[in-house]
PDB file of C-alpha atoms and ligand atoms in Angstrom:
ATOM      1  CA  UNK A   1       0.100  -0.079  -0.027  1.00  0.00           C
ATOM      2  CA  UNK A   2       1.211   3.652  -0.837  1.00  0.00           C
ATOM      3  CA  UNK A   3       2.598   5.283   2.124  1.00  0.00           C
ATOM      4  CA  UNK A   4       0.081   8.140   2.194  1.00  0.00           C
ATOM      5  CA  UNK A   5      -2.771   5.685   1.818  1.00  0.00           C
ATOM      6  CA  UNK A   6      -1.269   3.913   4.607  1.00  0.00           C
ATOM      7  CA  UNK A   7      -1.200   7.015   6.729  1.00  0.00           C
ATOM      8  CA  UNK A   8      -4.823   8.039   5.789  1.00  0.00           C
ATOM      9  CA  UNK A   9      -5.984   4.739   6.674  1.00  0.00           C
ATOM     10  CA  UNK A  10      -4.434   4.838  10.000  1.00  0.00           C
ATOM     11  CA  UNK A  11      -6.447   8.010  10.633  1.00  0.00           C
ATOM     12  CA  UNK A  12      -3.764  10.354  11.062  1.00  0.00           C
ATOM     13  CA  UNK A  13      -4.439  12.701   8.278  1.00  0.00           C
ATOM     14  CA  UNK A  14      -6.248  12.820   4.971  1.00  0.00           C
ATOM     15  CA  UNK A  15      -4.222  11.340   1.833  1.00  0.00           C
ATOM     16  CA  UNK A  16      -3.289  15.070   0.662  1.00  0.00           C
ATOM     17  CA  UNK A  17      -2.223  16.033   4.293  1.00  0.00           C
ATOM     18  CA  UNK A  18      -0.252  12.859   4.586  1.00  0.00           C
ATOM     19  CA  UNK A  19       1.712  13.986   1.427  1.00  0.00           C
ATOM     20  CA  UNK A  20       2.573  17.119   2.925  1.00  0.00           C
ATOM     21  CA  UNK A  21       3.810  15.300   5.836  1.00  0.00           C
ATOM     22  CA  UNK A  22       6.011  12.876   3.847  1.00  0.00           C
ATOM     23  CA  UNK A  23       7.477  15.930   1.732  1.00  0.00           C
ATOM     24  CA  UNK A  24       8.275  17.870   4.915  1.00  0.00           C
ATOM     25  CA  UNK A  25      10.295  14.772   6.067  1.00  0.00           C
ATOM     26  CA  UNK A  26       7.994  13.922   9.054  1.00  0.00           C
ATOM     27  CA  UNK A  27       7.654  10.280   8.118  1.00  0.00           C
ATOM     28  CA  UNK A  28       9.887   7.476   8.682  1.00  0.00           C
ATOM     29  CA  UNK A  29       9.729   3.803   7.450  1.00  0.00           C
ATOM     30  CA  UNK A  30      12.100   1.340   9.530  1.00  0.00           C
ATOM     31  CA  UNK A  31      13.584   4.292  10.908  1.00  0.00           C
ATOM     32  CA  UNK A  32      14.609   5.830   7.540  1.00  0.00           C
ATOM     33  CA  UNK A  33      12.989   9.247   6.776  1.00  0.00           C
ATOM     34  CA  UNK A  34      11.336   9.037   3.391  1.00  0.00           C
ATOM     35  CA  UNK A  35      10.256  11.869   1.121  1.00  0.00           C
ATOM     36  CA  UNK A  36       9.305   9.714  -2.054  1.00  0.00           C
ATOM     37  CA  UNK A  37       5.637   9.611  -2.400  1.00  0.00           C
ATOM     38  CA  UNK A  38       5.897   6.417  -4.335  1.00  0.00           C
ATOM     39  CA  UNK A  39       7.062   4.577  -1.334  1.00  0.00           C
ATOM     40  CA  UNK A  40       4.924   1.562  -0.673  1.00  0.00           C
ATOM     41  CA  UNK A  41       4.317  -0.124   3.004  1.00  0.00           C
ATOM     42  CA  UNK A  42       4.447  -3.977   3.477  1.00  0.00           C
ATOM     43  CA  UNK A  43       3.088  -5.781   6.340  1.00  0.00           C
ATOM     44  CA  UNK A  44       5.593  -5.577   8.976  1.00  0.00           C
ATOM     45  CA  UNK A  45       7.091  -2.284   8.246  1.00  0.00           C
ATOM     46  CA  UNK A  46       7.125   0.271  11.048  1.00  0.00           C
ATOM     47  CA  UNK A  47       5.788   3.745  10.235  1.00  0.00           C
ATOM     48  CA  UNK A  48       6.183   6.781  12.278  1.00  0.00           C
ATOM     49  CA  UNK A  49       4.839  10.187  11.755  1.00  0.00           C
ATOM     50  CA  UNK A  50       6.611  12.890  13.888  1.00  0.00           C
ATOM     51  CA  UNK A  51       8.064  10.401  16.037  1.00  0.00           C
ATOM     52  CA  UNK A  52       4.776   8.691  16.841  1.00  0.00           C
ATOM     53  CA  UNK A  53       4.533   4.830  15.466  1.00  0.00           C
ATOM     54  CA  UNK A  54       1.208   4.608  13.701  1.00  0.00           C
ATOM     55  CA  UNK A  55      -0.907   1.293  12.682  1.00  0.00           C
ATOM     56  CA  UNK A  56      -4.276   0.634  11.252  1.00  0.00           C
ATOM     57  CA  UNK A  57      -7.039   0.517  13.391  1.00  0.00           C
ATOM     58  CA  UNK A  58     -10.919  -0.224  13.065  1.00  0.00           C
ATOM     59  CA  UNK A  59     -12.553   2.342  11.120  1.00  0.00           C
ATOM     60  CA  UNK A  60     -15.134   4.271  13.487  1.00  0.00           C
ATOM     61  CA  UNK A  61     -17.555   6.816  12.723  1.00  0.00           C
ATOM     62  CA  UNK A  62     -19.377   9.161  15.312  1.00  0.00           C
ATOM     63  CA  UNK A  63     -21.906  11.939  14.679  1.00  0.00           C
ATOM     64  CA  UNK A  64     -21.932  14.554  17.395  1.00  0.00           C
ATOM     65  CA  UNK A  65     -24.234  17.401  18.056  1.00  0.00           C
ATOM     66  CA  UNK A  66     -21.360  20.010  18.557  1.00  0.00           C
ATOM     67  CA  UNK A  67     -22.362  22.658  21.057  1.00  0.00           C
ATOM     68  CA  UNK A  68     -21.176  26.172  20.773  1.00  0.00           C
ATOM     69  CA  UNK A  69     -18.235  27.304  22.783  1.00  0.00           C
ATOM     70  CA  UNK A  70     -16.271  24.128  21.580  1.00  0.00           C
ATOM     71  CA  UNK A  71     -13.510  23.894  19.086  1.00  0.00           C
ATOM     72  CA  UNK A  72     -13.401  21.394  16.316  1.00  0.00           C
ATOM     73  CA  UNK A  73      -9.843  20.267  16.549  1.00  0.00           C
ATOM     74  CA  UNK A  74      -8.126  17.389  18.130  1.00  0.00           C
ATOM     75  CA  UNK A  75      -6.111  19.483  20.541  1.00  0.00           C
ATOM     76  CA  UNK A  76      -5.930  23.228  21.710  1.00  0.00           C
ATOM     77  CA  UNK A  77      -2.780  24.901  22.701  1.00  0.00           C
ATOM     78  CA  UNK A  78      -4.635  27.046  24.741  1.00  0.00           C
ATOM     79  CA  UNK A  79      -6.456  24.065  26.705  1.00  0.00           C
ATOM     80  CA  UNK A  80      -9.979  25.116  25.538  1.00  0.00           C
ATOM     81  CA  UNK A  81     -12.302  22.126  25.228  1.00  0.00           C
ATOM     82  CA  UNK A  82     -12.353  20.378  22.032  1.00  0.00           C
ATOM     83  CA  UNK A  83     -15.068  18.039  20.413  1.00  0.00           C
ATOM     84  CA  UNK A  84     -12.604  15.176  21.027  1.00  0.00           C
ATOM     85  CA  UNK A  85     -13.043  15.837  24.668  1.00  0.00           C
ATOM     86  CA  UNK A  86     -16.874  15.205  24.391  1.00  0.00           C
ATOM     87  CA  UNK A  87     -16.267  11.697  23.269  1.00  0.00           C
ATOM     88  CA  UNK A  88     -14.137  10.297  26.154  1.00  0.00           C
ATOM     89  CA  UNK A  89     -15.211   6.691  25.656  1.00  0.00           C
ATOM     90  CA  UNK A  90     -13.591   6.459  22.152  1.00  0.00           C
ATOM     91  CA  UNK A  91     -10.277   4.802  22.095  1.00  0.00           C
ATOM     92  CA  UNK A  92      -9.594   5.142  18.120  1.00  0.00           C
ATOM     93  CA  UNK A  93      -7.568   8.512  17.093  1.00  0.00           C
ATOM     94  CA  UNK A  94     -10.596  10.262  15.517  1.00  0.00           C
ATOM     95  CA  UNK A  95     -10.825  13.742  14.177  1.00  0.00           C
ATOM     96  CA  UNK A  96     -13.542  15.955  12.803  1.00  0.00           C
ATOM     97  CA  UNK A  97     -14.558  15.892   9.043  1.00  0.00           C
ATOM     98  CA  UNK A  98     -14.363  19.377   8.281  1.00  0.00           C
ATOM     99  CA  UNK A  99     -14.825  22.166  10.913  1.00  0.00           C
ATOM    100  CA  UNK A 100     -17.359  24.236  12.633  1.00  0.00           C
ATOM    101  CA  UNK A 101     -16.544  27.350  14.079  1.00  0.00           C
ATOM    102  CA  UNK A 102     -16.120  27.690  17.823  1.00  0.00           C
ATOM    103  CA  UNK A 103     -19.563  29.490  18.130  1.00  0.00           C
ATOM    104  CA  UNK A 104     -21.188  27.234  15.477  1.00  0.00           C
ATOM    105  CA  UNK A 105     -23.542  24.341  16.529  1.00  0.00           C
ATOM    106  CA  UNK A 106     -24.816  21.186  14.963  1.00  0.00           C
ATOM    107  CA  UNK A 107     -23.999  18.164  12.957  1.00  0.00           C
ATOM    108  CA  UNK A 108     -20.273  17.166  13.105  1.00  0.00           C
ATOM    109  CA  UNK A 109     -19.005  13.885  12.042  1.00  0.00           C
ATOM    110  CA  UNK A 110     -15.715  12.136  13.522  1.00  0.00           C
ATOM    111  CA  UNK A 111     -13.903   9.550  12.124  1.00  0.00           C
ATOM    112  CA  UNK A 112     -10.285   7.773  11.888  1.00  0.00           C
ATOM    113  CA  UNK A 113     -11.085   7.256   8.140  1.00  0.00           C
ATOM    114  CA  UNK A 114      -9.010   9.538   6.007  1.00  0.00           C
ATOM    115  CA  UNK A 115     -10.514   8.459   2.769  1.00  0.00           C
ATOM    116  CA  UNK A 116     -14.100   8.884   4.081  1.00  0.00           C
ATOM    117  CA  UNK A 117     -13.057  12.344   5.160  1.00  0.00           C
ATOM    118  CA  UNK A 118     -11.618  13.140   1.680  1.00  0.00           C
ATOM    119  CA  UNK A 119     -14.949  11.981   0.198  1.00  0.00           C
ATOM    120  CA  UNK A 120     -17.028  13.853   2.473  1.00  0.00           C
ATOM    121  CA  UNK A 121     -15.475  17.298   2.151  1.00  0.00           C
ATOM    122  CA  UNK A 122     -14.734  17.398  -1.698  1.00  0.00           C
ATOM    123  CA  UNK A 123     -17.243  19.814  -3.044  1.00  0.00           C
ATOM    124  CA  UNK A 124     -17.161  17.825  -6.470  1.00  0.00           C
ATOM    125  CA  UNK A 125     -19.393  15.273  -4.474  1.00  0.00           C
ATOM    126  CA  UNK A 126     -21.803  17.988  -3.561  1.00  0.00           C
ATOM    127  CA  UNK A 127     -23.063  16.399  -0.447  1.00  0.00           C
ATOM    128  CA  UNK A 128     -25.758  18.821   1.283  1.00  0.00           C
ATOM    129  CA  UNK A 129     -24.715  20.616   4.125  1.00  0.00           C
ATOM    130  CA  UNK A 130     -27.662  22.272   5.616  1.00  0.00           C
ATOM    131  CA  UNK A 131     -27.336  25.457   7.860  1.00  0.00           C
ATOM    132  CA  UNK A 132     -29.795  27.496   9.873  1.00  0.00           C
ATOM    133  CA  UNK A 133     -28.647  31.022  10.439  1.00  0.00           C
ATOM    134  CA  UNK A 134     -30.012  33.913  12.513  1.00  0.00           C
ATOM    135  CA  UNK A 135     -29.255  37.001  10.885  1.00  0.00           C
ATOM    136  CA  UNK A 136     -29.240  40.708  11.475  1.00  0.00           C
ATOM    137  CA  UNK A 137     -31.735  42.387   8.896  1.00  0.00           C
ATOM    138  CA  UNK A 138     -34.662  41.571   7.054  1.00  0.00           C
ATOM    139  CA  UNK A 139     -34.196  38.725   4.647  1.00  0.00           C
ATOM    140  CA  UNK A 140     -36.329  38.673   1.258  1.00  0.00           C
ATOM    141  CA  UNK A 141     -35.730  37.515  -2.246  1.00  0.00           C
ATOM    142  CA  UNK A 142     -33.938  40.365  -3.365  1.00  0.00           C
ATOM    143  CA  UNK A 143     -31.273  40.518  -0.668  1.00  0.00           C
ATOM    144  CA  UNK A 144     -30.467  36.635  -0.870  1.00  0.00           C
ATOM    145  CA  UNK A 145     -30.901  36.117  -4.603  1.00  0.00           C
ATOM    146  CA  UNK A 146     -27.147  36.486  -5.072  1.00  0.00           C
ATOM    147  CA  UNK A 147     -26.634  33.480  -2.814  1.00  0.00           C
ATOM    148  CA  UNK A 148     -28.276  31.090  -5.586  1.00  0.00           C
ATOM    149  CA  UNK A 149     -25.918  32.246  -8.296  1.00  0.00           C
ATOM    150  CA  UNK A 150     -22.540  32.550  -6.089  1.00  0.00           C
ATOM    151  CA  UNK A 151     -21.022  35.512  -4.171  1.00  0.00           C
ATOM    152  CA  UNK A 152     -17.354  36.155  -4.027  1.00  0.00           C
ATOM    153  CA  UNK A 153     -15.801  34.976  -0.817  1.00  0.00           C
ATOM    154  CA  UNK A 154     -11.996  35.365  -0.370  1.00  0.00           C
ATOM    155  CA  UNK A 155     -11.598  36.230  -3.971  1.00  0.00           C
ATOM    156  CA  UNK A 156     -13.349  33.065  -5.172  1.00  0.00           C
ATOM    157  CA  UNK A 157     -17.004  32.714  -6.238  1.00  0.00           C
ATOM    158  CA  UNK A 158     -19.314  30.148  -4.263  1.00  0.00           C
ATOM    159  CA  UNK A 159     -21.207  27.582  -5.940  1.00  0.00           C
ATOM    160  CA  UNK A 160     -24.823  28.159  -6.176  1.00  0.00           C
ATOM    161  CA  UNK A 161     -26.710  27.648  -2.928  1.00  0.00           C
ATOM    162  CA  UNK A 162     -30.327  27.192  -2.047  1.00  0.00           C
ATOM    163  CA  UNK A 163     -32.161  29.094   0.654  1.00  0.00           C
ATOM    164  CA  UNK A 164     -35.389  28.916   2.578  1.00  0.00           C
ATOM    165  CA  UNK A 165     -36.533  31.885   4.622  1.00  0.00           C
ATOM    166  CA  UNK A 166     -37.892  30.551   7.979  1.00  0.00           C
ATOM    167  CA  UNK A 167     -38.821  33.737   9.827  1.00  0.00           C
ATOM    168  CA  UNK A 168     -38.653  37.525   9.499  1.00  0.00           C
ATOM    169  CA  UNK A 169     -39.205  39.827  12.401  1.00  0.00           C
ATOM    170  CA  UNK A 170     -39.259  43.345  10.886  1.00  0.00           C
ATOM    171  CA  UNK A 171     -39.780  44.901  14.292  1.00  0.00           C
ATOM    172  CA  UNK A 172     -36.468  43.721  15.756  1.00  0.00           C
ATOM    173  CA  UNK A 173     -34.703  43.674  12.301  1.00  0.00           C
ATOM    174  CA  UNK A 174     -33.762  40.023  12.155  1.00  0.00           C
ATOM    175  CA  UNK A 175     -34.514  36.764  10.392  1.00  0.00           C
ATOM    176  CA  UNK A 176     -33.798  33.193  10.364  1.00  0.00           C
ATOM    177  CA  UNK A 177     -32.945  31.492   6.906  1.00  0.00           C
ATOM    178  CA  UNK A 178     -31.906  28.059   5.997  1.00  0.00           C
ATOM    179  CA  UNK A 179     -28.982  27.728   3.582  1.00  0.00           C
ATOM    180  CA  UNK A 180     -27.701  24.675   1.776  1.00  0.00           C
ATOM    181  CA  UNK A 181     -24.436  24.668   0.212  1.00  0.00           C
ATOM    182  CA  UNK A 182     -21.911  21.889  -1.086  1.00  0.00           C
ATOM    183  CA  UNK A 183     -18.612  23.596  -0.056  1.00  0.00           C
ATOM    184  CA  UNK A 184     -16.903  23.981   3.072  1.00  0.00           C
ATOM    185  CA  UNK A 185     -14.580  26.898   3.026  1.00  0.00           C
ATOM    186  CA  UNK A 186     -13.447  28.667   6.093  1.00  0.00           C
ATOM    187  CA  UNK A 187     -16.481  30.511   7.656  1.00  0.00           C
ATOM    188  CA  UNK A 188     -18.069  30.092   4.422  1.00  0.00           C
ATOM    189  CA  UNK A 189     -21.769  30.720   5.416  1.00  0.00           C
ATOM    190  CA  UNK A 190     -20.845  33.639   7.717  1.00  0.00           C
ATOM    191  CA  UNK A 191     -19.026  35.120   4.646  1.00  0.00           C
ATOM    192  CA  UNK A 192     -21.704  34.739   2.083  1.00  0.00           C
ATOM    193  CA  UNK A 193     -24.380  36.185   4.348  1.00  0.00           C
ATOM    194  CA  UNK A 194     -22.228  39.032   5.214  1.00  0.00           C
ATOM    195  CA  UNK A 195     -21.606  39.268   1.417  1.00  0.00           C
ATOM    196  CA  UNK A 196     -25.493  40.342   0.948  1.00  0.00           C
ATOM    197  CA  UNK A 197     -25.475  42.375   3.961  1.00  0.00           C
ATOM    198  CA  UNK A 198     -27.045  39.951   6.330  1.00  0.00           C
ATOM    199  CA  UNK A 199     -24.451  39.383   9.158  1.00  0.00           C
ATOM    200  CA  UNK A 200     -25.102  35.982  11.253  1.00  0.00           C
ATOM    201  CA  UNK A 201     -25.742  36.361  14.874  1.00  0.00           C
ATOM    202  CA  UNK A 202     -26.051  32.694  15.362  1.00  0.00           C
ATOM    203  CA  UNK A 203     -25.260  29.482  13.175  1.00  0.00           C
ATOM    204  CA  UNK A 204     -26.118  25.838  13.417  1.00  0.00           C
ATOM    205  CA  UNK A 205     -25.549  23.116  10.964  1.00  0.00           C
ATOM    206  CA  UNK A 206     -28.755  21.047  10.791  1.00  0.00           C
ATOM    207  CA  UNK A 207     -27.885  18.501   8.259  1.00  0.00           C
ATOM    208  CA  UNK A 208     -24.841  16.650   6.610  1.00  0.00           C
ATOM    209  CA  UNK A 209     -26.080  14.510   3.814  1.00  0.00           C
ATOM    210  CA  UNK A 210     -28.515  12.058   5.322  1.00  0.00           C
ATOM    211  CA  UNK A 211     -27.545  13.030   9.040  1.00  0.00           C
ATOM    212  CA  UNK A 212     -29.506  15.255  11.135  1.00  0.00           C
ATOM    213  CA  UNK A 213     -29.645  15.813  14.861  1.00  0.00           C
ATOM    214  CA  UNK A 214     -32.571  13.503  15.707  1.00  0.00           C
ATOM    215  CA  UNK A 215     -32.223  12.315  19.312  1.00  0.00           C
ATOM    216  CA  UNK A 216     -29.020  14.043  19.949  1.00  0.00           C
ATOM    217  CA  UNK A 217     -28.879  17.027  22.483  1.00  0.00           C
ATOM    218  CA  UNK A 218     -26.053  19.358  22.220  1.00  0.00           C
ATOM    219  CA  UNK A 219     -22.941  17.415  23.361  1.00  0.00           C
ATOM    220  CA  UNK A 220     -24.239  13.874  22.920  1.00  0.00           C
ATOM    221  CA  UNK A 221     -22.690  11.797  20.031  1.00  0.00           C
ATOM    222  CA  UNK A 222     -23.852   8.549  18.507  1.00  0.00           C
ATOM    223  CA  UNK A 223     -21.870   5.849  16.576  1.00  0.00           C
ATOM    224  CA  UNK A 224     -22.843   5.750  13.035  1.00  0.00           C
ATOM    225  CA  UNK A 225     -23.737   2.396  11.580  1.00  0.00           C
ATOM    226  CA  UNK A 226     -22.895   0.785   8.402  1.00  0.00           C
ATOM    227  CA  UNK A 227     -26.254   1.891   6.907  1.00  0.00           C
ATOM    228  CA  UNK A 228     -25.638   5.569   7.871  1.00  0.00           C
ATOM    229  CA  UNK A 229     -22.031   5.198   6.133  1.00  0.00           C
ATOM    230  CA  UNK A 230     -23.027   3.692   2.800  1.00  0.00           C
ATOM    231  CA  UNK A 231     -25.862   5.923   2.556  1.00  0.00           C
ATOM    232  CA  UNK A 232     -23.301   8.948   2.729  1.00  0.00           C
ATOM    233  CA  UNK A 233     -21.118   6.988   0.172  1.00  0.00           C
ATOM    234  CA  UNK A 234     -24.008   6.549  -2.014  1.00  0.00           C
ATOM    235  CA  UNK A 235     -24.680  10.500  -1.873  1.00  0.00           C
ATOM    236  CA  UNK A 236     -21.113  11.271  -2.875  1.00  0.00           C
ATOM    237  CA  UNK A 237     -20.784   8.664  -5.660  1.00  0.00           C
ATOM    238  CA  UNK A 238     -24.273   9.740  -7.240  1.00  0.00           C
ATOM    239  CA  UNK A 239     -22.623  13.086  -8.387  1.00  0.00           C
ATOM    240  CA  UNK A 240     -19.488  11.691  -9.827  1.00  0.00           C
TER     241      UNK A 240
HETATM  242  N1  LIG B   1     -19.861  28.259   7.883  1.00  0.00           N
HETATM  243  C1  LIG B   1     -19.322  29.122   8.653  1.00  0.00           C
HETATM  244  O1  LIG B   1     -19.198  30.370   8.577  1.00  0.00           O
HETATM  245  N2  LIG B   1     -19.114  28.602   9.889  1.00  0.00           N
HETATM  246  C2  LIG B   1     -19.134  27.298  10.346  1.00  0.00           C
HETATM  247  O2  LIG B   1     -18.805  26.894  11.224  1.00  0.00           O
HETATM  248  C3  LIG B   1     -19.717  26.325   9.213  1.00  0.00           C
HETATM  249  C4  LIG B   1     -19.873  26.945   8.016  1.00  0.00           C
END
């Protein structure tokens, strides 16, 4: 098996991230630094990433209802609570599939399967990510229409999105809008609403593909079963 695939399978990083680690000289095989991406791993080879031995473990998948005030990474240098802290019972080295901001709540998948992660986050696969945003301002067809065509965020146009206005409060000057996108750029939903003059006050992801928050209170997680996972693969493959 190719070295980057081996690292991804071990759940350490996605294949692309693994290639970067290799190029940076952070990967050793049987004690030797390797930088050749074509290196293959045989059974019995000892692979280390930044000095930590890695091994292939069972693939596991969890769905977390991420609360606000928790960061979507594996560790935090400032000691803040992370999504991993919310799943103390999991012994595999899981990490989040994409990120939700510190102040965003909702659907977050965690896994140790690097290939699955790549598949889920690639915009080509067009998996629905549904968000509900409370925004400042009165939302209407006119100000939201640009979102359906794409707005420029960080110098690049977003792919067409679908919106639904859930609530408008003209007196308080705020609205609740659902937005479905397929990409996952940094702060994308907040930036998209900002671009149409409706800054986000509160954001939640209510659905990722076939997965929603049914039965999960904030901070609760459930293990995904084979059916959940094959449905996600199906949604991704359908688009290819
Ligand atoms: N878009 C954002 O702006 N924030 C998130 O957490 C997710 C999507």
